[in-house]
PDB file of C-alpha atoms in Angstrom:
ATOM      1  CA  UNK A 245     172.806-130.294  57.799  1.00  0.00           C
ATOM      2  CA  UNK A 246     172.108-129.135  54.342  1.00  0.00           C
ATOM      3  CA  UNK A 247     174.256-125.575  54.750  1.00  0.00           C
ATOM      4  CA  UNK A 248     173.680-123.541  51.351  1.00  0.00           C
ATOM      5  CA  UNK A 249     170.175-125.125  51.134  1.00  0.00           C
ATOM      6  CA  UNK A 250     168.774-124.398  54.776  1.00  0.00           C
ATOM      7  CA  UNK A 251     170.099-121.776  57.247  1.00  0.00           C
ATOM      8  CA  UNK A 252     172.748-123.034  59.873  1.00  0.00           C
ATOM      9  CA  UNK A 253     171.168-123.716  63.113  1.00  0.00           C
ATOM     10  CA  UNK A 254     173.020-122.205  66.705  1.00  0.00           C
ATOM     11  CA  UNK A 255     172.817-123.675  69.905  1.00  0.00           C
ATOM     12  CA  UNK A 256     174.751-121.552  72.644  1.00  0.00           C
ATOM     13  CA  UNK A 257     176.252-121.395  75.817  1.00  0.00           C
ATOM     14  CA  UNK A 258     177.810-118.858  77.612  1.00  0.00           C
ATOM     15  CA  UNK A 259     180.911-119.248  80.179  1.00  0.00           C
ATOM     16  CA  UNK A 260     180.687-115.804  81.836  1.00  0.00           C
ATOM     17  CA  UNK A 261     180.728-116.000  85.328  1.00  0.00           C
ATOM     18  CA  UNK A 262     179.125-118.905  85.153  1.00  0.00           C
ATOM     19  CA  UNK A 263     177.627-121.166  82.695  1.00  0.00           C
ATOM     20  CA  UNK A 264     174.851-120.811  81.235  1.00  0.00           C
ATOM     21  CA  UNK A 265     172.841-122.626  78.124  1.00  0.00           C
ATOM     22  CA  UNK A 266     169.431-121.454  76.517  1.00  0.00           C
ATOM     23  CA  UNK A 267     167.276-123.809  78.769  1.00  0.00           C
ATOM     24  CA  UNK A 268     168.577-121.474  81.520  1.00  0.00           C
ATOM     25  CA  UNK A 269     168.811-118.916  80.376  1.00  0.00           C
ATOM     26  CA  UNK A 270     165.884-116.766  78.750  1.00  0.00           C
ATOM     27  CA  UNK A 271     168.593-113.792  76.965  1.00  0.00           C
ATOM     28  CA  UNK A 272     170.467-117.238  75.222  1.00  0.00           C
ATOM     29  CA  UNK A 273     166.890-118.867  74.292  1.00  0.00           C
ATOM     30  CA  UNK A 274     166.097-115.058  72.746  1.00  0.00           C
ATOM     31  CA  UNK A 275     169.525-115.245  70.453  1.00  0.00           C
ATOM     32  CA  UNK A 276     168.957-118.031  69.140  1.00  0.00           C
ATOM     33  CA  UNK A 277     165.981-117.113  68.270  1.00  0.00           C
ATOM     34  CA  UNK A 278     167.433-114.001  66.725  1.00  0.00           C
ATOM     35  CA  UNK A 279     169.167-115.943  64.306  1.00  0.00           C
ATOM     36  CA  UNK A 280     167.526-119.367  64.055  1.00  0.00           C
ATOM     37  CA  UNK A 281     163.958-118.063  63.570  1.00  0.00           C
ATOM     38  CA  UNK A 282     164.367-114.990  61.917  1.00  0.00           C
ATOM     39  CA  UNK A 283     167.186-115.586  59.636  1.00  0.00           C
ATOM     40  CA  UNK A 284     165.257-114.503  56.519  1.00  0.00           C
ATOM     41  CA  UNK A 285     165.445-110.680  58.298  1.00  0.00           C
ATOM     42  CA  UNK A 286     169.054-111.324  57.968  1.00  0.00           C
ATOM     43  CA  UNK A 287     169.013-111.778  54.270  1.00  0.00           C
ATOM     44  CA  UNK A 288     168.331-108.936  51.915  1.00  0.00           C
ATOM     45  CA  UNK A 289     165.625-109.307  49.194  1.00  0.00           C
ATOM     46  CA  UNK A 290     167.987-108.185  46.077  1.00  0.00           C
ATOM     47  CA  UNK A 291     170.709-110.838  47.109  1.00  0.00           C
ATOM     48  CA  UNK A 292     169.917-114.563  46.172  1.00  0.00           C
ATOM     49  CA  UNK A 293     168.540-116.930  48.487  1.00  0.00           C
ATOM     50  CA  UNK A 294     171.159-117.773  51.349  1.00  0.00           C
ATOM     51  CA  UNK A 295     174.162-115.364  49.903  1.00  0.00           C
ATOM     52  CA  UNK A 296     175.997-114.680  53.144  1.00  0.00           C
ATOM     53  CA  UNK A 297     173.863-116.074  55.360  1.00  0.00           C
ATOM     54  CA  UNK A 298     176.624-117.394  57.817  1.00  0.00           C
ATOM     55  CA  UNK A 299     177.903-114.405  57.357  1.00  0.00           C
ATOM     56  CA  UNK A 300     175.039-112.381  58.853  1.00  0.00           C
ATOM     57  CA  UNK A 301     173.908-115.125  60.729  1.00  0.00           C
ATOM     58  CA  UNK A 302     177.666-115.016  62.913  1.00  0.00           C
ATOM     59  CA  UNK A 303     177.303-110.955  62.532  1.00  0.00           C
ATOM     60  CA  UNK A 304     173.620-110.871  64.287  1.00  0.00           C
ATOM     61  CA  UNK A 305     174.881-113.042  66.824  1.00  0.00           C
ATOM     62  CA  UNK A 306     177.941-111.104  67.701  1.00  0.00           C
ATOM     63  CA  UNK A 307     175.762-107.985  68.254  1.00  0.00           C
ATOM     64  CA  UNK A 308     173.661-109.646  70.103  1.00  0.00           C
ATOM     65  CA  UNK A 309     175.775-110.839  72.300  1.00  0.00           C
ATOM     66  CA  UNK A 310     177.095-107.865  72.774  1.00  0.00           C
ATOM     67  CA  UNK A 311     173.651-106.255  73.947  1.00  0.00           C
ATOM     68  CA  UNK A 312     173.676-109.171  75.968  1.00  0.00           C
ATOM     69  CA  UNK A 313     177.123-108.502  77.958  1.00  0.00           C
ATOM     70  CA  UNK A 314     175.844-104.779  77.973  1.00  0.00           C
ATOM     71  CA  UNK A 315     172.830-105.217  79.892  1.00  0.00           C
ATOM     72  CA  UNK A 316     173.966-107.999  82.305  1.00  0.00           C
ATOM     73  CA  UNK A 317     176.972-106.571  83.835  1.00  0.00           C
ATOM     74  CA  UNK A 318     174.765-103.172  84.388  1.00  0.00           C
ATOM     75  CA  UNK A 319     173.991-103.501  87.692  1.00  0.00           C
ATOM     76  CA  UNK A 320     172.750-100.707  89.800  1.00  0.00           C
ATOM     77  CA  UNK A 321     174.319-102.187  93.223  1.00  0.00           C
ATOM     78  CA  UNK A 322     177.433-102.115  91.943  1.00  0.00           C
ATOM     79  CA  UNK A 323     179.692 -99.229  92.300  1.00  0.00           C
ATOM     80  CA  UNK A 324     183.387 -98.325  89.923  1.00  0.00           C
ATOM     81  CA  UNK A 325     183.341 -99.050  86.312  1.00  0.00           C
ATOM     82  CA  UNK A 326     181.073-101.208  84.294  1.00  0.00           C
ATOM     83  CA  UNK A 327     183.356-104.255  82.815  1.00  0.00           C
ATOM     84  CA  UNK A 328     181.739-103.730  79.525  1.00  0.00           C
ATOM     85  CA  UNK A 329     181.043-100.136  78.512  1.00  0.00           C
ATOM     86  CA  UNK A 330     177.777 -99.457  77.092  1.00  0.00           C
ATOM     87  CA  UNK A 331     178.203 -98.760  73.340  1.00  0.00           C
ATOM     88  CA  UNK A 332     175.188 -99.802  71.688  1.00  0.00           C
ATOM     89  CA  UNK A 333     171.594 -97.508  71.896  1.00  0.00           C
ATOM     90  CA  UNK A 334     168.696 -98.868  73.814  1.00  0.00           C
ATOM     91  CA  UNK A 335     165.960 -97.537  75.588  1.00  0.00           C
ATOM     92  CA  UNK A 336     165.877 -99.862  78.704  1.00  0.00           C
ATOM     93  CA  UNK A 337     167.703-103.194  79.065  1.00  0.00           C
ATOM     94  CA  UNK A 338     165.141-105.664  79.443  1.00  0.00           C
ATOM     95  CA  UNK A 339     161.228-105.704  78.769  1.00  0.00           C
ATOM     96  CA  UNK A 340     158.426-107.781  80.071  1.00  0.00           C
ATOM     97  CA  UNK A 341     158.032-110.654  82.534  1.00  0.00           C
ATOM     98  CA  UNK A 342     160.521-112.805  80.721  1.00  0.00           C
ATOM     99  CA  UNK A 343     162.925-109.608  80.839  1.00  0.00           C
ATOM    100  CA  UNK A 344     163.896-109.899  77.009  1.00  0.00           C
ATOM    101  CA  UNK A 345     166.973-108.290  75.559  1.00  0.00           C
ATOM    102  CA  UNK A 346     166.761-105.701  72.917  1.00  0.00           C
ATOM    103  CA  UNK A 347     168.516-107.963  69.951  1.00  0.00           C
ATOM    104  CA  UNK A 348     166.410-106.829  67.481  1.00  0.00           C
ATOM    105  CA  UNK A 349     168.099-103.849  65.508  1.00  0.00           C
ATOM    106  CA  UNK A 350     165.980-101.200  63.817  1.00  0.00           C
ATOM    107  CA  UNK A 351     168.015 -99.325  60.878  1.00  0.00           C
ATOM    108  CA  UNK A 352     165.655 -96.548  60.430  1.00  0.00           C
ATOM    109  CA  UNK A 353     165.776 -95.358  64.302  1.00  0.00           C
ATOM    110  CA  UNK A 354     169.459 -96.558  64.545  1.00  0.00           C
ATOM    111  CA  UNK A 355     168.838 -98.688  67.769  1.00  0.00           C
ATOM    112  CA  UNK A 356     168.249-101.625  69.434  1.00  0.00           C
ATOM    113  CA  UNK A 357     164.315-103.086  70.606  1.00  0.00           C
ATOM    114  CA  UNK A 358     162.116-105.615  71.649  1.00  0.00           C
ATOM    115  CA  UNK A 359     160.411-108.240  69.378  1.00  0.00           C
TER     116      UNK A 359
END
């Protein structure tokens, strides 16, 4: 890996009530994405090339991962209190056939959508 020359690459899993990886798991494959694809969205155009991207990189994925544990412990069967409050803004939790996350947050609207 060639860190300050090329952007870090993430490969997750997630051990939340069960485990899951991104070949599972379409929300995982979607966050990685997030911050593997479009890391250049991540990097302001007045800051040099790369400055803080880790930084915004590990920031991205933390929100997104939050979305994430937002919209998968909603579940309308379910009755008592969510385990993890809803505290981010999003019209619906998932979108299309492959029922994508929002990750993708939009500054001028001040909320999450869909790539």
């Amino acid at each position: 890996m060639h860190y300050p020359l090329e952007p870090a690459i993430f490969s997750l899993s997630c051990f939340w009530k069960e485990t899951k990886t991104s070949l599972i798991d379409t929300a995982l494959w979607d966050m990685e994405q997030e911050v593997n694809v479009y890391w250049k969205d991540l990097v302001a155009a007045s800051e040099p090339p790369h400055h803080c991207l880790l930084a915004n990189q590990l920031h991205c994925l933390a929100m997104c991962f939050d979305v994430y544990l937002e919209t998968e412990s909603t579940d309308g069967a379910v009755e008592g209190p969510r385990e993890f409050a809803k505290e981010k803004m999003f019209f619906r939790q998932s979108c299309g056939r492959s029922r994508s996350k929002p990750f993708k947050y939009d500054s001028k609207l001040c909320l999450f959508t869909y790539r």
